[in-house]
Short mmCIF file of C-alpha atoms and ligand atoms in Angstrom, two decimals:
data_model
loop_
_atom_site.label_atom_id
_atom_site.label_comp_id
_atom_site.label_asym_id
_atom_site.label_seq_id
_atom_site.Cartn_x
_atom_site.Cartn_y
_atom_site.Cartn_z
CA UNK A 1112 24.33 -119.43 74.77
CA UNK A 1113 23.80 -116.65 77.08
CA UNK A 1114 27.46 -115.76 76.94
CA UNK A 1115 27.53 -115.48 73.19
CA UNK A 1116 24.41 -113.24 73.12
CA UNK A 1117 26.43 -111.24 75.69
CA UNK A 1118 29.14 -111.28 73.42
CA UNK A 1119 27.14 -110.33 70.33
CA UNK A 1120 25.42 -107.46 72.34
CA UNK A 1121 28.95 -105.97 73.46
CA UNK A 1122 30.03 -106.19 69.71
CA UNK A 1123 27.00 -104.60 68.42
CA UNK A 1124 27.38 -101.76 71.18
CA UNK A 1125 30.98 -101.58 70.13
CA UNK A 1126 30.09 -101.24 66.62
CA UNK A 1127 27.67 -98.65 67.24
CA UNK A 1128 29.96 -96.34 69.31
CA UNK A 1129 32.44 -96.79 66.41
CA UNK A 1130 29.71 -95.81 63.98
CA UNK A 1131 28.89 -92.99 66.07
CA UNK A 1132 32.60 -91.92 66.58
CA UNK A 1133 33.33 -91.99 63.06
CA UNK A 1134 29.92 -90.15 62.25
CA UNK A 1135 30.96 -87.32 64.76
CA UNK A 1136 34.56 -87.33 63.23
CA UNK A 1137 33.08 -87.07 59.60
CA UNK A 1138 30.90 -84.36 60.46
CA UNK A 1139 33.56 -82.34 62.14
CA UNK A 1140 35.78 -83.02 59.22
CA UNK A 1141 33.00 -81.87 56.79
CA UNK A 1142 32.37 -78.75 58.99
CA UNK A 1143 36.15 -77.98 58.88
CA UNK A 1144 36.24 -78.43 55.14
CA UNK A 1145 33.27 -76.23 54.73
CA UNK A 1146 34.72 -73.64 57.04
CA UNK A 1147 38.06 -73.65 55.35
CA UNK A 1148 36.52 -73.49 51.93
CA UNK A 1149 34.58 -70.40 53.09
CA UNK A 1150 37.86 -68.82 54.39
CA UNK A 1151 39.66 -69.52 51.04
CA UNK A 1152 36.78 -67.89 49.32
CA UNK A 1153 36.49 -64.96 51.44
CA UNK A 1154 40.41 -64.58 51.24
CA UNK A 1155 40.33 -64.69 47.64
CA UNK A 1156 37.51 -62.15 47.27
CA UNK A 1157 39.77 -59.93 49.55
CA UNK A 1158 42.58 -60.43 47.27
CA UNK A 1159 40.53 -59.62 44.22
CA UNK A 1160 39.41 -56.59 45.94
CA UNK A 1161 43.11 -55.63 46.94
CA UNK A 1162 44.23 -56.15 43.30
CA UNK A 1163 41.47 -53.87 42.10
CA UNK A 1164 42.58 -51.39 44.52
CA UNK A 1165 46.23 -51.69 43.36
CA UNK A 1166 45.18 -51.30 39.96
CA UNK A 1167 43.13 -48.17 40.39
CA UNK A 1168 45.80 -46.72 42.74
CA UNK A 1169 48.28 -47.17 39.91
CA UNK A 1170 45.99 -45.53 37.40
CA UNK A 1171 45.28 -42.71 39.61
CA UNK A 1172 49.09 -42.22 39.90
CA UNK A 1173 49.62 -42.58 36.24
CA UNK A 1174 46.90 -39.88 35.76
CA UNK A 1175 48.36 -37.58 38.18
CA UNK A 1176 51.73 -37.93 36.69
CA UNK A 1177 50.08 -37.33 33.23
CA UNK A 1178 48.40 -34.46 34.61
CA UNK A 1179 51.61 -32.93 36.05
CA UNK A 1180 53.58 -33.54 32.78
CA UNK A 1181 50.69 -31.74 30.95
CA UNK A 1182 50.88 -28.59 33.44
CA UNK A 1183 54.74 -28.64 33.11
CA UNK A 1184 54.22 -28.29 29.53
CA UNK A 1185 52.00 -25.50 29.63
CA UNK A 1186 54.28 -24.00 32.37
CA UNK A 1187 57.17 -24.39 29.93
CA UNK A 1188 55.32 -22.95 27.02
CA UNK A 1189 54.39 -19.81 29.39
CA UNK A 1190 58.02 -19.44 30.23
CA UNK A 1191 59.20 -19.53 26.73
CA UNK A 1192 56.35 -17.00 25.54
CA UNK A 1193 57.53 -14.67 28.37
CA UNK A 1194 61.10 -15.18 27.55
CA UNK A 1195 60.37 -14.45 23.65
CA UNK A 1196 58.37 -11.44 24.89
CA UNK A 1197 61.06 -10.18 27.15
CA UNK A 1198 63.74 -10.59 24.49
CA UNK A 1199 61.78 -8.45 22.24
CA UNK A 1200 61.15 -5.96 24.74
CA UNK A 1201 64.90 -5.91 25.87
CA UNK A 1202 66.05 -5.28 22.39
CA UNK A 1203 63.77 -2.11 22.21
CA UNK A 1204 65.13 -1.08 25.71
CA UNK A 1205 68.61 -1.71 24.76
CA UNK A 1206 68.07 0.98 22.00
CA UNK A 1207 66.31 3.24 24.59
CA UNK A 1208 69.32 2.74 27.19
CA UNK A 1209 71.70 3.82 24.38
CA UNK A 1210 69.70 6.93 23.77
CA UNK A 1211 68.70 7.65 27.40
CA UNK A 1212 72.52 7.74 28.01
CA UNK A 1213 73.22 10.45 25.41
CA UNK A 1214 70.36 12.35 27.06
CA UNK A 1215 71.51 12.12 30.62
CA UNK A 1216 75.00 13.53 29.28
CA UNK A 1217 73.10 16.20 27.53
CA UNK A 1218 71.23 17.26 30.75
CA UNK A 1219 74.34 17.17 33.01
CA UNK A 1220 76.05 19.51 30.59
CA UNK A 1221 72.95 21.62 30.49
CA UNK A 1222 72.91 22.13 34.34
CA UNK A 1223 70.04 22.32 36.72
CA UNK A 1224 66.84 24.50 36.24
CA UNK A 1225 65.98 25.01 39.88
CA UNK A 1226 64.24 28.29 40.28
CA UNK A 1227 64.03 29.05 43.92
CA UNK A 1228 61.53 31.74 43.43
CA UNK A 1229 58.61 29.16 42.91
CA UNK A 1230 58.78 27.59 46.05
CA UNK A 1231 57.34 24.34 45.22
CA UNK A 1232 58.93 21.47 43.40
CA UNK A 1233 56.86 19.57 41.03
CA UNK A 1234 57.78 16.01 40.36
CA UNK A 1235 55.99 13.97 37.56
CA UNK A 1236 56.75 10.17 37.58
CA UNK A 1237 56.42 8.78 34.11
CA UNK A 1238 56.42 5.09 32.96
CA UNK A 1239 57.22 4.26 29.25
CA UNK A 1240 56.54 1.22 27.40
CA UNK A 1241 53.55 -0.26 29.21
CA UNK A 1242 51.29 -1.91 29.89
CA UNK A 1243 53.13 -4.81 31.07
CA UNK A 1244 52.80 -7.85 33.48
CA UNK A 1245 53.79 -5.16 36.11
CA UNK A 1246 51.37 -2.67 35.52
CA UNK A 1247 48.94 -3.61 38.14
CA UNK A 1248 51.68 -3.79 40.62
CA UNK A 1249 52.80 -0.34 39.79
CA UNK A 1250 49.16 0.86 39.92
CA UNK A 1251 48.61 -0.76 43.44
CA UNK A 1252 51.84 1.09 44.66
CA UNK A 1253 50.62 4.55 43.39
CA UNK A 1254 47.29 3.79 44.85
CA UNK A 1255 48.69 2.88 48.28
CA UNK A 1256 50.45 6.25 48.36
CA UNK A 1257 47.64 8.24 46.81
CA UNK A 1258 49.92 9.25 43.98
CA UNK A 1259 49.00 10.14 40.48
CA UNK A 1260 51.50 9.46 37.58
CA UNK A 1261 51.84 9.45 33.81
CA UNK A 1262 52.03 6.34 31.56
CA UNK A 1263 53.09 6.63 27.97
CA UNK A 1264 52.03 3.40 26.78
CA UNK A 1265 52.41 1.38 23.41
CA UNK A 1266 49.71 -0.72 21.54
CA UNK A 1267 49.48 -4.20 22.91
CA UNK A 1268 46.70 -6.51 22.72
CA UNK A 1269 45.57 -8.53 25.88
CA UNK A 1270 45.93 -5.38 28.37
CA UNK A 1271 42.57 -3.72 28.16
CA UNK A 1272 42.09 -3.65 31.93
CA UNK A 1273 45.43 -2.27 32.36
CA UNK A 1274 44.99 0.68 30.15
CA UNK A 1275 41.29 1.24 31.49
CA UNK A 1276 42.52 0.91 35.20
CA UNK A 1277 45.24 3.73 34.27
CA UNK A 1278 42.50 6.08 33.44
CA UNK A 1279 39.89 5.25 35.85
CA UNK A 1280 42.57 5.49 38.73
CA UNK A 1281 43.07 9.29 37.64
CA UNK A 1282 46.56 8.64 35.95
CA UNK A 1283 47.28 10.39 32.63
CA UNK A 1284 47.42 8.14 29.67
CA UNK A 1285 50.05 9.44 27.20
CA UNK A 1286 51.18 8.11 23.88
CA UNK A 1287 54.53 6.67 23.28
CA UNK A 1288 54.40 4.56 20.05
CA UNK A 1289 52.20 1.67 18.68
CA UNK A 1290 54.74 -0.51 17.47
CA UNK A 1291 57.90 0.99 19.32
CA UNK A 1292 60.07 -0.27 16.47
CA UNK A 1293 62.40 2.69 15.91
CA UNK A 1294 63.60 1.20 12.19
CA UNK A 1295 59.84 1.27 11.18
CA UNK A 1296 58.39 4.19 12.88
CA UNK A 1297 61.12 6.70 12.45
CA UNK A 1298 61.45 5.97 8.71
CA UNK A 1299 59.70 8.83 7.45
CA UNK A 1300 57.00 11.44 8.32
CA UNK A 1301 54.15 9.40 7.29
CA UNK A 1302 55.30 6.18 8.99
CA UNK A 1303 55.45 8.16 12.28
CA UNK A 1304 51.90 9.70 11.59
CA UNK A 1305 50.69 5.99 10.94
CA UNK A 1306 52.17 4.59 13.80
CA UNK A 1307 50.90 7.57 16.18
CA UNK A 1308 47.54 7.59 14.68
CA UNK A 1309 47.04 3.88 15.07
CA UNK A 1310 47.97 4.22 18.75
CA UNK A 1311 45.79 7.16 19.30
CA UNK A 1312 42.89 5.43 17.68
CA UNK A 1313 43.58 2.21 19.80
CA UNK A 1314 43.73 4.15 23.12
CA UNK A 1315 40.35 5.95 22.21
CA UNK A 1316 38.79 2.80 21.60
CA UNK A 1317 39.99 1.24 24.52
CA UNK A 1318 39.74 4.01 27.30
CA UNK A 1319 37.71 6.84 25.44
CA UNK A 1320 40.66 9.15 26.03
CA UNK A 1321 41.54 11.48 23.39
CA UNK A 1322 45.37 11.53 24.30
CA UNK A 1323 47.18 14.82 23.48
CA UNK A 1324 50.52 14.11 25.09
CA UNK A 1325 53.33 12.08 23.66
CA UNK A 1326 56.80 10.95 24.48
CA UNK A 1327 58.86 9.91 21.70
CA UNK A 1328 60.83 6.93 21.85
CA UNK A 1329 64.45 7.72 22.67
CA UNK A 1330 63.17 11.18 23.41
CA UNK A 1331 63.10 14.23 21.04
CA UNK A 1332 66.79 14.24 20.76
CA UNK A 1333 67.19 10.45 19.79
CA UNK A 1334 69.75 10.12 17.11
CA UNK A 1335 67.89 6.83 15.49
CA UNK A 1336 65.19 8.83 13.53
CA UNK A 1337 65.75 8.70 9.73
CA UNK A 1338 63.32 11.72 9.45
CA UNK A 1339 64.17 15.06 10.85
CA UNK A 1340 62.65 15.41 14.39
CA UNK A 1341 61.73 19.01 13.48
CA UNK A 1342 59.38 17.54 10.89
CA UNK A 1343 57.83 15.37 13.55
CA UNK A 1344 57.57 18.14 15.95
CA UNK A 1345 55.67 20.49 13.37
CA UNK A 1346 53.35 17.60 12.68
CA UNK A 1347 52.74 17.30 16.49
CA UNK A 1348 52.01 20.96 16.88
CA UNK A 1349 49.40 20.93 13.85
CA UNK A 1350 47.54 17.88 15.58
CA UNK A 1351 47.91 20.11 18.93
CA UNK A 1352 50.02 17.25 20.63
CA UNK A 1353 52.52 18.21 23.16
CA UNK A 1354 55.79 16.18 23.59
CA UNK A 1355 57.42 15.48 27.01
CA UNK A 1356 60.95 14.45 27.38
CA UNK A 1357 62.63 14.07 31.05
CA UNK A 1358 65.20 15.70 32.96
CA UNK A 1359 65.78 12.76 35.54
CA UNK A 1360 66.12 9.40 34.34
CA UNK A 1361 66.01 6.42 36.80
CA UNK A 1362 68.56 4.62 34.53
CA UNK A 1363 65.88 1.42 34.70
CA UNK A 1364 66.57 0.96 30.76
CA UNK A 1365 69.96 -0.24 31.14
CA UNK A 1366 70.99 -3.25 29.16
CA UNK A 1367 72.76 -4.69 32.57
CA UNK A 1368 71.11 -5.43 35.67
CA UNK A 1369 70.30 -2.44 37.62
CA UNK A 1370 69.27 -2.89 41.39
CA UNK A 1371 66.38 -1.12 42.94
CA UNK A 1372 68.64 0.61 45.31
CA UNK A 1373 70.47 2.04 42.15
CA UNK A 1374 67.45 3.15 40.41
CA UNK A 1375 66.02 4.96 43.50
CA UNK A 1376 69.56 6.49 44.13
CA UNK A 1377 69.55 7.74 40.34
CA UNK A 1378 66.16 9.42 40.86
CA UNK A 1379 66.62 10.69 44.38
CA UNK A 1380 69.96 12.08 43.83
CA UNK A 1381 68.83 14.31 41.02
CA UNK A 1382 65.41 15.14 41.65
CA UNK A 1383 66.43 18.14 43.88
CA UNK A 1384 68.32 19.97 41.20
CA UNK A 1385 65.02 21.19 39.29
CA UNK A 1386 61.77 22.81 40.36
CA UNK A 1387 59.99 20.62 37.64
CA UNK A 1388 61.04 17.32 37.47
CA UNK A 1389 59.92 14.81 34.89
CA UNK A 1390 61.37 11.38 35.81
CA UNK A 1391 61.90 8.68 33.28
CA UNK A 1392 60.81 5.16 34.38
CA UNK A 1393 59.79 2.09 32.46
CA UNK A 1394 56.80 -0.28 32.82
CA UNK A 1395 58.24 -3.44 31.38
CA UNK A 1396 58.05 -7.13 32.08
CA UNK A 1397 61.96 -7.16 31.88
CA UNK A 1398 62.29 -4.52 34.64
CA UNK A 1399 61.02 -5.83 37.93
CA UNK A 1400 63.58 -3.59 39.88
CA UNK A 1401 61.64 -0.49 39.12
CA UNK A 1402 58.63 -1.72 40.82
CA UNK A 1403 60.66 -2.60 43.72
CA UNK A 1404 62.50 1.06 43.89
CA UNK A 1405 59.00 2.80 43.52
CA UNK A 1406 58.05 2.76 47.16
CA UNK A 1407 61.39 4.17 48.40
CA UNK A 1408 61.09 6.84 45.52
CA UNK A 1409 57.64 7.72 46.32
CA UNK A 1410 58.26 7.94 50.39
CA UNK A 1411 61.44 9.97 49.93
CA UNK A 1412 59.76 12.42 47.58
CA UNK A 1413 56.58 12.63 49.90
CA UNK A 1414 58.55 13.28 52.85
CA UNK A 1415 60.42 16.46 51.24
CA UNK A 1416 59.00 19.66 52.11
CA UNK A 1417 57.42 21.87 49.03
CA UNK A 1418 57.45 18.92 46.82
CA UNK A 1419 54.38 17.40 45.04
CA UNK A 1420 53.80 14.45 42.88
CA UNK A 1421 51.69 15.06 39.91
CA UNK A 1422 50.35 13.66 36.75
CA UNK A 1423 51.23 15.55 33.77
CA UNK A 1424 48.26 17.74 32.57
CA UNK A 1425 47.71 20.42 30.03
CA UNK A 1426 49.03 22.92 32.44
CA UNK A 1427 52.24 20.98 32.72
CA UNK A 1428 55.39 22.95 31.19
CA UNK A 1429 56.99 20.52 28.91
CA UNK A 1430 60.63 19.46 29.29
CA UNK A 1431 61.88 19.04 25.88
CA UNK A 1432 65.37 17.97 24.87
CA UNK A 1433 65.08 20.06 21.59
CA UNK A 1434 62.65 22.71 21.02
CA UNK A 1435 60.71 23.42 17.96
CA UNK A 1436 62.46 25.78 15.48
CA UNK A 1437 60.70 29.13 15.03
CA UNK A 1438 59.07 29.11 11.65
ZN1 ZN B 2002 60.19 3.44 24.91
#
C-alpha cells in the first residue's frame, strides 16, 4: 500500500513538474509571439514611414523638375526676345554701317583739321542708338573715370531709369530719332518733324530735359533720306536745334564682328588728327565690344597731354558733314 502511495505521489510530482514546465514553455512562447508581433508591427510602421518619405521625395523631385522646366521656358523666351530685339537693332545698325563707311571715306579725303594754335584738344565721346542693356555699364565706366559724354538716344519704353541716369550723372542727352526707322522718318519733312517732336516730348516728359542737339541717323550726309537734307537742316535751324556729326568713327556699327581692340584702335589712331574730336560710338545690346573697348579709349585719351574729354554743350563747335546752304 505504502509503495503504491509512494508511486502515486511520485507520479503526481512528475505530473506537476511537467505541467510547470509546459506552463513555462507556453509562457515563453506567448511572450516570444507577442515580441515578434510587436517587432513586425514596428517594422511595418517603419516601412510605411519610409514609403511615405520615398513618395514625398519623388514629389519633391518632380516639383523641382517642373520648376526647372518652367525656368528654362522663361529663359528661352527671354533669349528669344533679346534675339528678336537684337536682329531689329542689327538691321538699323547695318544701315548705319554702310553710311558710316561712306562718311569715313569723306573724312579721310577731307583731311585733318588740327589747329596747333589752340593748344587744347577737345574730345567728345558720343553714343548713338541707346538706351540699351549696356547703358548702365557704359555709365558705370564713365563714372569710374570721372568722364562726361553725350548720348544721342532713341525712343524706347522700359528704360526710364537709364534716360534719367544719363541726365543725373551730368552727361548730355541728345536726340537721335524716336523710331530710328530710316524708311519712315526720312520719308518727308513732315515725317521727320513728327519723329523728332515725338522724341523731344518723350525725353522732356521722362527727364525734364529740353534737348536742343541732334544727330541725324546716318549723319547729315546720309544717302537714305528721301527728303533733301537741307530742308531738314532749315527746320532744325528754325527750331534752334543744332546737329552734330562726327569726325572719328569707332567702327563699332560694322555688320561683321569688330573686336574691342579694333574699336579702340579705330578711335586712338585718329583722335590725334584734330583739335576738336567727336567720336561716334554705339550704345547697343548688339555691341558689347564697345563697352569692352571703352576703358582703354578713356585711359589713353586721359593720359595724353593737353587733351580733355567733354560732353557736348551749347558752346561746342559742331562737326557737320554737310553745312546749311546760305539762304
Ligand atoms: Zn543710329
